[in-house]
Short mmCIF file of C-alpha atoms in Angstrom, two decimals:
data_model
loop_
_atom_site.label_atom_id
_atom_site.label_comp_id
_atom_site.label_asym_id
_atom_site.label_seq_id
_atom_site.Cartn_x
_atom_site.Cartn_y
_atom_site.Cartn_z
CA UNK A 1 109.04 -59.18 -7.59
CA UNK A 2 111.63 -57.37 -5.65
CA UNK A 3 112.56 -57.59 -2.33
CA UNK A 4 110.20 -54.36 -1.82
CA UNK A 5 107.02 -55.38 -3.62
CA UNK A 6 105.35 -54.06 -6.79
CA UNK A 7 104.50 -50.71 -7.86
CA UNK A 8 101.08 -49.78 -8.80
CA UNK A 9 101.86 -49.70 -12.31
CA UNK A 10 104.05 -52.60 -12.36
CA UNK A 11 101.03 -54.61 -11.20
CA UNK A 12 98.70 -52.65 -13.33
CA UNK A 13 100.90 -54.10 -16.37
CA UNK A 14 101.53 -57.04 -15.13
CA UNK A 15 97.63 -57.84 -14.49
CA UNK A 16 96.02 -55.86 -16.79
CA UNK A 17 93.78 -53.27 -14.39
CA UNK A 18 94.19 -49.83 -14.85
CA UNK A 19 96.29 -48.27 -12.68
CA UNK A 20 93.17 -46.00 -11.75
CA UNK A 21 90.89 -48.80 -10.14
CA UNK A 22 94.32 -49.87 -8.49
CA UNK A 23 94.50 -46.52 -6.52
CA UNK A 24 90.66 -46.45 -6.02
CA UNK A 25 90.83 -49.69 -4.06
CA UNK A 26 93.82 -48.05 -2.14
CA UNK A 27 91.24 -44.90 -1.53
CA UNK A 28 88.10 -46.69 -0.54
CA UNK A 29 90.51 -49.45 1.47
CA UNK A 30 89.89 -52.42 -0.21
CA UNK A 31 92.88 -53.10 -1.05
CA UNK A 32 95.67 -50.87 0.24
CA UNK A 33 99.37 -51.76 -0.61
CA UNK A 34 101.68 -53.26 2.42
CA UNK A 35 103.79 -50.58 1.78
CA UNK A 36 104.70 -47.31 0.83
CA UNK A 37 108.10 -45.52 -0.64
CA UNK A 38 107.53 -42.07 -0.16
CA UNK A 39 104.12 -42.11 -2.45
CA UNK A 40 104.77 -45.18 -4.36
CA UNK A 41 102.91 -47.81 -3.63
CA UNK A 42 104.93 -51.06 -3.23
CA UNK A 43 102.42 -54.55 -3.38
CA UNK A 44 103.67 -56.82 -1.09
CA UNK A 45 102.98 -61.00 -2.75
CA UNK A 46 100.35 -61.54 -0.04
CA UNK A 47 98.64 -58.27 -1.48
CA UNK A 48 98.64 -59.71 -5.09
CA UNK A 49 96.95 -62.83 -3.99
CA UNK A 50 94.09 -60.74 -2.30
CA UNK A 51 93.76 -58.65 -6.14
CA UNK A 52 93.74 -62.01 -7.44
CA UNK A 53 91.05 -63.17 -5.01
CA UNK A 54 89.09 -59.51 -5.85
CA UNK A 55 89.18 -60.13 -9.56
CA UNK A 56 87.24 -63.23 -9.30
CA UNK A 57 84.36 -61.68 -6.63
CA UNK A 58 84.23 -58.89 -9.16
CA UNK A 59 83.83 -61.31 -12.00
CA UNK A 60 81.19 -63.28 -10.50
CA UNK A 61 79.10 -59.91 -10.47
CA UNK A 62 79.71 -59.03 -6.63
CA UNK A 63 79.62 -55.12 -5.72
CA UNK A 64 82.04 -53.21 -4.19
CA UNK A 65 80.32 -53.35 -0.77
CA UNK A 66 80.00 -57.00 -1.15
CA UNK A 67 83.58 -57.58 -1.97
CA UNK A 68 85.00 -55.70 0.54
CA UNK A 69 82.29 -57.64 3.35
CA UNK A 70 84.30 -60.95 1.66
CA UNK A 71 87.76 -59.47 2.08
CA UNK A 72 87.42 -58.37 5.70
CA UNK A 73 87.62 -62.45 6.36
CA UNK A 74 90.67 -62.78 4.34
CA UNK A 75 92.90 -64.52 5.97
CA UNK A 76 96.39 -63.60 5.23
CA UNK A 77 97.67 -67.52 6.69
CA UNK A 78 94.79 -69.99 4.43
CA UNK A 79 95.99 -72.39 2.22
CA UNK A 80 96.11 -70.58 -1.73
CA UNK A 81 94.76 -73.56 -2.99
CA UNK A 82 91.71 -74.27 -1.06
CA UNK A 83 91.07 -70.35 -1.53
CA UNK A 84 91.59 -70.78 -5.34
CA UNK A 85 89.40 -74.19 -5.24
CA UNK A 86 86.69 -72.56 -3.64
CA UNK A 87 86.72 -69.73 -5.87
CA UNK A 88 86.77 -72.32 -8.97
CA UNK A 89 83.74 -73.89 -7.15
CA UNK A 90 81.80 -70.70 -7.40
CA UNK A 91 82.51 -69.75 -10.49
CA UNK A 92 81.49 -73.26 -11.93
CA UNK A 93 78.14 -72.70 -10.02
CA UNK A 94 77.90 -69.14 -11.68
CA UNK A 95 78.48 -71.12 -14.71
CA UNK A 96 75.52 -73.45 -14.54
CA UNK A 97 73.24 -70.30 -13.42
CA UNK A 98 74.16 -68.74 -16.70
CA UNK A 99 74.03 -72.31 -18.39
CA UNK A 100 70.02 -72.42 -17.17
CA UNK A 101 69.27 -68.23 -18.50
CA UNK A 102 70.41 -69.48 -21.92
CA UNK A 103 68.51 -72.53 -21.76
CA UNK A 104 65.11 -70.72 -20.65
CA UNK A 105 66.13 -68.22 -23.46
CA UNK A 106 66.54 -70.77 -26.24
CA UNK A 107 63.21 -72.75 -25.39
CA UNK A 108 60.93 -69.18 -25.35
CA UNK A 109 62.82 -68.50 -28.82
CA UNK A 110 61.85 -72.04 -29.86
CA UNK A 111 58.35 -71.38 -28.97
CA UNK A 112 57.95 -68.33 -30.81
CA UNK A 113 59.47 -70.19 -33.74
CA UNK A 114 56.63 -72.62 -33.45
CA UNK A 115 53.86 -70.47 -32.97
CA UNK A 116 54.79 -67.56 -35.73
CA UNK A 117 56.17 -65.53 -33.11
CA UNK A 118 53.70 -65.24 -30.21
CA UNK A 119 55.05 -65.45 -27.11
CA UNK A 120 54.06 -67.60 -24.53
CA UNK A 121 53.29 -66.35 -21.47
CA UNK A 122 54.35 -69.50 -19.23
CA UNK A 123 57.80 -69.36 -21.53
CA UNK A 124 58.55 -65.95 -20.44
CA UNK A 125 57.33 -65.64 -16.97
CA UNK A 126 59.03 -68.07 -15.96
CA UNK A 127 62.68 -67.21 -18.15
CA UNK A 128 61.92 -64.02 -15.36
CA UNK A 129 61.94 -66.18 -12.81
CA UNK A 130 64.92 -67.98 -13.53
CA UNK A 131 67.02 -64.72 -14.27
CA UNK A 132 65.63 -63.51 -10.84
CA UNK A 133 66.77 -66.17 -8.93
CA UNK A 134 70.47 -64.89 -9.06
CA UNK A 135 72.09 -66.23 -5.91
CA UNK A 136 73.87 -63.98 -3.35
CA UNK A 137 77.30 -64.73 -4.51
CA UNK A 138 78.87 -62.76 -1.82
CA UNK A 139 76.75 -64.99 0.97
CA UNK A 140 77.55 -68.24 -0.98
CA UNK A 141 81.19 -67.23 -0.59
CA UNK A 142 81.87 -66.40 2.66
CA UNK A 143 79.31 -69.91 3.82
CA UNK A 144 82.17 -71.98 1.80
CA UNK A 145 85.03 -70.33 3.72
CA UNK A 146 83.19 -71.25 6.76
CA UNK A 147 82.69 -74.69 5.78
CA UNK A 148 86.53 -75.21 4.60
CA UNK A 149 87.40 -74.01 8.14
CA UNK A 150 85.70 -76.28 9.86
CA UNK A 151 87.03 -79.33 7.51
CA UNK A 152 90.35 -77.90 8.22
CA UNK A 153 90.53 -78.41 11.41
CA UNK A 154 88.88 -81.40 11.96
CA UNK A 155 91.53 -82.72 9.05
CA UNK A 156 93.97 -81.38 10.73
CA UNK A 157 93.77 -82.60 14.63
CA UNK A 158 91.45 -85.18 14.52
CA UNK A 159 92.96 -88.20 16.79
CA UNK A 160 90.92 -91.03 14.32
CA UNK A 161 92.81 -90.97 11.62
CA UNK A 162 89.56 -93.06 9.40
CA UNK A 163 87.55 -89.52 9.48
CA UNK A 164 84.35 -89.44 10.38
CA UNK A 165 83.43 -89.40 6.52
CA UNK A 166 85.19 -92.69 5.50
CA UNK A 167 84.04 -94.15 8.53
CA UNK A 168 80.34 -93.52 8.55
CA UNK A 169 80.12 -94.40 4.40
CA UNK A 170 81.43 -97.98 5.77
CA UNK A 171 78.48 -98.04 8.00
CA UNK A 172 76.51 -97.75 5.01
CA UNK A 173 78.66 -99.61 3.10
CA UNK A 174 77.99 -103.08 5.27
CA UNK A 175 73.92 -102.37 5.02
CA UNK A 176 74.35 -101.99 1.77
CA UNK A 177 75.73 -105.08 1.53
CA UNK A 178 72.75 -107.63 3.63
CA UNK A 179 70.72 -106.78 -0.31
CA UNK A 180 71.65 -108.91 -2.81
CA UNK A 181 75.14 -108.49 -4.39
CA UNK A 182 74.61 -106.74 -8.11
CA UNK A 183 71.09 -105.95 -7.39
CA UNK A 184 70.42 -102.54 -7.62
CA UNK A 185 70.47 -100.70 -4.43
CA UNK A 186 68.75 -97.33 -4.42
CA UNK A 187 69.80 -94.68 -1.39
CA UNK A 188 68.59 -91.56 -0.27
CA UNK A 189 70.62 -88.45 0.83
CA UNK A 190 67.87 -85.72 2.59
CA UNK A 191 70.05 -82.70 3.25
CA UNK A 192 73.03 -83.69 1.51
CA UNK A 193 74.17 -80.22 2.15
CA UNK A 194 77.41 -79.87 -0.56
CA UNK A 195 77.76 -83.74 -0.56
CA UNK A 196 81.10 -84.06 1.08
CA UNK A 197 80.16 -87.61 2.39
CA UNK A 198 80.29 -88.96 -1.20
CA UNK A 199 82.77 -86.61 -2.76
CA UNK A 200 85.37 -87.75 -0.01
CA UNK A 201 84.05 -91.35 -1.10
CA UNK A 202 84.34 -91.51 -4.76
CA UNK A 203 86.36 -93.98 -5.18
CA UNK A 204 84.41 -96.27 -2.85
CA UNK A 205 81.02 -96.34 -4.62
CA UNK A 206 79.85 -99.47 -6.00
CA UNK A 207 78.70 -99.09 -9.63
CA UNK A 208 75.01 -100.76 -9.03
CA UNK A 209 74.27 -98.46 -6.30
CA UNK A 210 71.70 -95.68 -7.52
CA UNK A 211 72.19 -92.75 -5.20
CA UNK A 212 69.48 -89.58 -5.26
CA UNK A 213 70.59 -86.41 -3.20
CA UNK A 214 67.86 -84.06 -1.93
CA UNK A 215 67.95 -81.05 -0.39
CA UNK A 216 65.70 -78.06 0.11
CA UNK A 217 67.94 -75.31 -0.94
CA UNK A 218 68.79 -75.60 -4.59
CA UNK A 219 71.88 -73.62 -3.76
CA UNK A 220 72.96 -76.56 -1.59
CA UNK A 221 72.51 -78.87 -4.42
CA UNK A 222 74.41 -77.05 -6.89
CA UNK A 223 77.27 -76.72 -4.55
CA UNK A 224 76.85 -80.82 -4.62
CA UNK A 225 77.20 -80.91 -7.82
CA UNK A 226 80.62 -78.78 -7.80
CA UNK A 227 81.85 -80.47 -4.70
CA UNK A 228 81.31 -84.02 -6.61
CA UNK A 229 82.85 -82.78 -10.03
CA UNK A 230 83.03 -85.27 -13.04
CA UNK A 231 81.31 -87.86 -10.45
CA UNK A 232 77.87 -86.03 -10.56
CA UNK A 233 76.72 -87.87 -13.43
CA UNK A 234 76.61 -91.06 -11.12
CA UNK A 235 73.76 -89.07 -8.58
CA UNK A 236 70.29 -87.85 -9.54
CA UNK A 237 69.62 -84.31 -7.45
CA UNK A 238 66.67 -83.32 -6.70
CA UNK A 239 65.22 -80.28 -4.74
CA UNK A 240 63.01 -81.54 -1.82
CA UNK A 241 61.81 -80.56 1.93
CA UNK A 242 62.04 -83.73 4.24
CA UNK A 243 58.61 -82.95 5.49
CA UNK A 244 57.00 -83.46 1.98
CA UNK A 245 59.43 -85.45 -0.22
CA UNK A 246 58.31 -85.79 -3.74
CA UNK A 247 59.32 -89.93 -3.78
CA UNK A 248 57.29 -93.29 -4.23
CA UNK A 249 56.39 -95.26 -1.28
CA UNK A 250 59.03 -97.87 -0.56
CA UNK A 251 61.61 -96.29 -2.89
CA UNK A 252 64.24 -96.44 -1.42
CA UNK A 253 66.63 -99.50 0.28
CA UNK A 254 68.54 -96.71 2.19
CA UNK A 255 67.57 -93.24 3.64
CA UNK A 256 70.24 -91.25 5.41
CA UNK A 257 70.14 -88.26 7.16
CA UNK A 258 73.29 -86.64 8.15
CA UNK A 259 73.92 -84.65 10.41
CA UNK A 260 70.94 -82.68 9.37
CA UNK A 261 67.53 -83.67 11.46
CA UNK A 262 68.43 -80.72 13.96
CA UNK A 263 67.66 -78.33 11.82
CA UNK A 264 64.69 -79.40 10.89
CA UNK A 265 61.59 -77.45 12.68
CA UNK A 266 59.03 -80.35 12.51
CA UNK A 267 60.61 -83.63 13.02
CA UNK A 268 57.13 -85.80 13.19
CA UNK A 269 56.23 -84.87 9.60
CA UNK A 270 59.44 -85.25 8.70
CA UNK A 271 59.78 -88.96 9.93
CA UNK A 272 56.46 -89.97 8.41
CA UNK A 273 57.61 -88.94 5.08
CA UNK A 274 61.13 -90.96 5.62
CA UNK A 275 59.28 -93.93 7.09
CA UNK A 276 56.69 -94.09 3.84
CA UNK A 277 59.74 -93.98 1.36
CA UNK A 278 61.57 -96.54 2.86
CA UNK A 279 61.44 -100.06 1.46
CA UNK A 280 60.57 -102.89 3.51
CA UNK A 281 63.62 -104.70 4.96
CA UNK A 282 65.26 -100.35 4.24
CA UNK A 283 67.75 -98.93 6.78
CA UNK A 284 67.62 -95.50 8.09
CA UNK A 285 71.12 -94.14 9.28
CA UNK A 286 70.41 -90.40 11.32
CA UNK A 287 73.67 -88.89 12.46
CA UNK A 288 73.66 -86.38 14.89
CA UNK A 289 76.33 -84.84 17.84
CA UNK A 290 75.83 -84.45 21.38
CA UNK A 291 75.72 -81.34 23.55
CA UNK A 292 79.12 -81.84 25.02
CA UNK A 293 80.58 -81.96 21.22
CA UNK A 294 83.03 -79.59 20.89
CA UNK A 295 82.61 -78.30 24.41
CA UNK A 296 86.14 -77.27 25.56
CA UNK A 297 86.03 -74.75 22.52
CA UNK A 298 83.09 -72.64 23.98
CA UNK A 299 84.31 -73.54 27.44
CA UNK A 300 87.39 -71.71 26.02
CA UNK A 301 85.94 -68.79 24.31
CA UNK A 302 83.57 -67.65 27.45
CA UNK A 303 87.28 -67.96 29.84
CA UNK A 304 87.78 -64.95 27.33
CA UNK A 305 84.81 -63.52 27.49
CA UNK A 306 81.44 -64.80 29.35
CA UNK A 307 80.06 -63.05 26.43
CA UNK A 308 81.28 -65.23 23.69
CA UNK A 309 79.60 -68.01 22.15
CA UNK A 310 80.58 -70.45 19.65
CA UNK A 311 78.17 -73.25 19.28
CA UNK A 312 74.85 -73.40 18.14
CA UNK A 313 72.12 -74.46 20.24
CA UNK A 314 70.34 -75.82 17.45
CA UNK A 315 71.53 -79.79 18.49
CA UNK A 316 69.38 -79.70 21.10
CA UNK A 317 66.65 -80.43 18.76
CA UNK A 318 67.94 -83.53 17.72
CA UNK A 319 71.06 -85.04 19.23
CA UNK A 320 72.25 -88.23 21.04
CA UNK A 321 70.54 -88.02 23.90
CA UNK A 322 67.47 -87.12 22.61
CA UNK A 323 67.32 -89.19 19.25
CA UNK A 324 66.05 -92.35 20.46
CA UNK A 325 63.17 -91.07 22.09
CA UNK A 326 62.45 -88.75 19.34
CA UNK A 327 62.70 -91.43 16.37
CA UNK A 328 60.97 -94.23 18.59
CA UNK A 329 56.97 -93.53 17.38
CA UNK A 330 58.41 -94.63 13.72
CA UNK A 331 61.67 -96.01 13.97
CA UNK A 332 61.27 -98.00 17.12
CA UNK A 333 64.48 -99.74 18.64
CA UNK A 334 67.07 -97.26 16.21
CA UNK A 335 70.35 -98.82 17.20
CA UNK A 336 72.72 -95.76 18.35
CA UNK A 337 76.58 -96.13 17.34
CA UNK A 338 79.07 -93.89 18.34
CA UNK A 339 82.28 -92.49 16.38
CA UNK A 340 85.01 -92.24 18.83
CA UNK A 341 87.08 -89.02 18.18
CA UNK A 342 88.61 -85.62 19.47
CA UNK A 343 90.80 -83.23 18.33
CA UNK A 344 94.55 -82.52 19.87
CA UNK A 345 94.66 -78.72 18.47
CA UNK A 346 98.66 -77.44 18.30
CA UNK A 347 97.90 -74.26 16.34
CA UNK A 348 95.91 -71.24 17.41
CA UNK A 349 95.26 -70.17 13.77
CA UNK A 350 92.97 -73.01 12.48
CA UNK A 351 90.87 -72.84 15.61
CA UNK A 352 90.52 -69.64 15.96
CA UNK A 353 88.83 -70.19 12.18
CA UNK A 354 86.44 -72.21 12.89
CA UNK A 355 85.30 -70.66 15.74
CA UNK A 356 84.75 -67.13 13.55
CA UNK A 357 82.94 -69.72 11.33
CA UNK A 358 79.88 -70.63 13.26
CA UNK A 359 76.73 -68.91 12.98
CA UNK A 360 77.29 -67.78 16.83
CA UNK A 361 78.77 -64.22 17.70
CA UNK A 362 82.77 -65.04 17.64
CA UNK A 363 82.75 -63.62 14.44
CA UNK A 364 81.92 -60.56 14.68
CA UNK A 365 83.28 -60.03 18.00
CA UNK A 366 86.66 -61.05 17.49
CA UNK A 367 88.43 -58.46 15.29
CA UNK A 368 90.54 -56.03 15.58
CA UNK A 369 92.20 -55.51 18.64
CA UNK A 370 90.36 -58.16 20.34
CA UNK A 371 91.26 -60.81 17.63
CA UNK A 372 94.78 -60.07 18.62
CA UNK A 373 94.13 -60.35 22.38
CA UNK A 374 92.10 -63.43 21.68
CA UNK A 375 94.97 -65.05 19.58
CA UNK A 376 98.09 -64.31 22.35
CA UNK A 377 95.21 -66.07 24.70
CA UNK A 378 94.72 -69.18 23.33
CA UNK A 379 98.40 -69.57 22.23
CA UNK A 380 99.14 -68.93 25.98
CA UNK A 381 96.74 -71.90 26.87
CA UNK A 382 98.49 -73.98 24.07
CA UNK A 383 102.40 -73.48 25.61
CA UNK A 384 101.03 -74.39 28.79
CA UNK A 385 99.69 -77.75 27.87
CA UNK A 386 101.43 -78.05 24.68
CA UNK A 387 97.75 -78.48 22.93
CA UNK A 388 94.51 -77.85 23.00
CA UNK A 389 92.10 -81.13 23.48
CA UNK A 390 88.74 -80.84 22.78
CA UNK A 391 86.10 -83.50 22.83
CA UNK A 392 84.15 -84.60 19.58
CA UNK A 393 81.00 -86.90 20.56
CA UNK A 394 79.12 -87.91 17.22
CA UNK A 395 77.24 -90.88 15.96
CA UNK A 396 74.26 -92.75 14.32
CA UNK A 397 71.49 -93.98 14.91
CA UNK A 398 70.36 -96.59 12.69
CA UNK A 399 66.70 -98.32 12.08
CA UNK A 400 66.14 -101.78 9.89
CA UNK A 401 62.83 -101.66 8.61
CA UNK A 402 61.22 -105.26 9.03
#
């Protein structure tokens, strides 16, 4: 590439697309060239990595509306890699989709082999059920950008270096360890969401623990299973709602809950059902945040605009200053332990991410113009006080069942 950028057929030949679609992404603006020389289109390297990006949404069977939804959170600063890991993640899950159509097709054909060629209804209804079930690739996208956001900045600027990860897997870690050493020690994950507290823990598992992740979205669990890689084979995964969970009583020596209980609509249910599955002499770990976690950043986004919000409300179903009250009926006495952190932000960029990330309105206000007032703002706040520093109050609380 030249100090000018590619031409649109250069790239065309170089990638393989026709130089047609090329200029039709141009026309419909989803993806328009950096610059221009005279008519010629000249692609700039930052606009090859977003036709790079486009080729895989268009692989994985997104639309033209959906793709161009995806690229209007491109962001021309992220890290290539995570971008490319997260769209090797998706594409691995598209994988497995596929994997289970061929499957359901194979064991109707096998049935018809059986039975001289009548087809069983059961078979077949469900083989349309599992075709049907397509995911919204598109949604599933743009929920792992949000997700690597908010990782990235807490990697980032986060003043314990241990990460809240590493550090609550010890907690488990030293219960784990009161059983008997060798014994088989069976734990619970209920909304293990994509699993990052044992993917950033591989290394650290003991072989004789027997670990089952649960969660109620089988989307959730497959992104588990990418996030974990070669280690899934060590985890059984199974699709399950807290409230009714499909387990023996006294299964299991550990339950944890992780930062998950606050979403969860009916928390009395929800604690029978954990109570009944866990063993006597079992330890429940249920991490949660407080409402003044994270609180500078929406403090900071409404001295922009009263308007603005940032944080969901939904911790005040659950949360530290709640959660002992709450649990007490069936986990009476649950020990709270706090994880001392913050976050000493020296970049606008990453923050500004994760803020757009939350299921709030910062996203889709900031934009445009106001994305660029927004940004000189809180880099103006950051040369004041040469940072940003926001408070981060999480924890656990934990229960031994006697």
């Amino acid at each position: 590439m030249n100090q000018k950028g590619l031409t649109t057929g250069q790239i065309a030949k170089r990638t393989g697309m026709t130089i047609r679609a090329l200029r039709y992404y141009d026309r419909i603006g989803l993806l328009k060239p950096s610059q221009y020389q005279g008519k010629t289109r000249l692609y700039s390297k930052g606009d090859v990595a977003k036709l790079q990006k486009l080729s895989v949404l268009k692989f994985i069977g997104l639309s033209l509306e959906e793709m161009g939804t995806v690229m209007e959170s491109h962001d021309e600063n992220a890290d290539l890699r995570s971008s490319l890991l997260l769209q090797k993640q998706l594409i691995l899950q598209k994988m497995r989709h596929m994997e289970g159509v061929v499957k359901a097709i194979e064991a109707s054909m096998d049935y018809m082999e059986q039975q001289d060629n009548e087809p069983d209804w059961e078979e077949l209804t469900g083989m349309i059920h599992t075709v049907q079930t397509e995911r919204d690739w598109g949604e599933q996208y743009r929920n792992a950008v949000r997700l690597q956001a908010r990782m990235h900045l807490y990697d980032r600027f986060s003043t314990n270096q241990l990460g809240w990860h590493e550090w609550f897997f010890k907690q488990v870690q030293q219960a784990a360890s009161l059983h008997p050493p060798a014994v088989p020690v069976k734990l619970l994950d209920i909304g293990c969401g994509d699993a990052s507290l044992w993917a950033r823990n591989k290394g650290r598992i003991p072989p004789y623990w027997e670990i089952t992740l649960a969660d109620a979205s089988a989307g959730m669990l497959e992104d588990a299973r990418s996030s974990l890689g070669e280690s899934a084979v060590r985890f059984k995964f199974r699709q399950a709602d807290v409230r009714a969970l499909p387990f023996a009583d006294d299964e299991f020596q550990i339950v944890i809950a992780n930062h998950m209980l606050y979403h969860v609509e009916e928390l009395t249910p929800a604690f029978k059902e954990i109570s009944r599955v866990l063993s006597e002499k079992g330890i429940f770990f249920a991490s949660t945040m407080s409402s003044r976690h994270l609180l500078e950043m929406e403090e900071l986004a409404r001295e922009f605009d009263p308007g603005l919000r940032v944080l969901d409300d939904t911790i005040e179903q659950f949360n530290l200053y709640n959660g002992a009250e709450l649990l007490n009926p069936w986990f009476p006495g649950a020990e709270l332990v706090r994880y001392k952190d913050s976050l000493v932000v020296t970049e606008a960029g990453p923050l500004i991410r994760y803020m757009t990330s939350t299921p709030m309105n910062a996203g889709k206000r900031l934009t445009g113009q106001v994305m660029e007032q927004f940004t000189a703002f809180v880099e103006r706040r950051m040369l004041e006080k040469g940072s940003i520093v926001i408070s981060k109050d999480m924890g656990y609380f934990s229960f031994s069942k006697l």
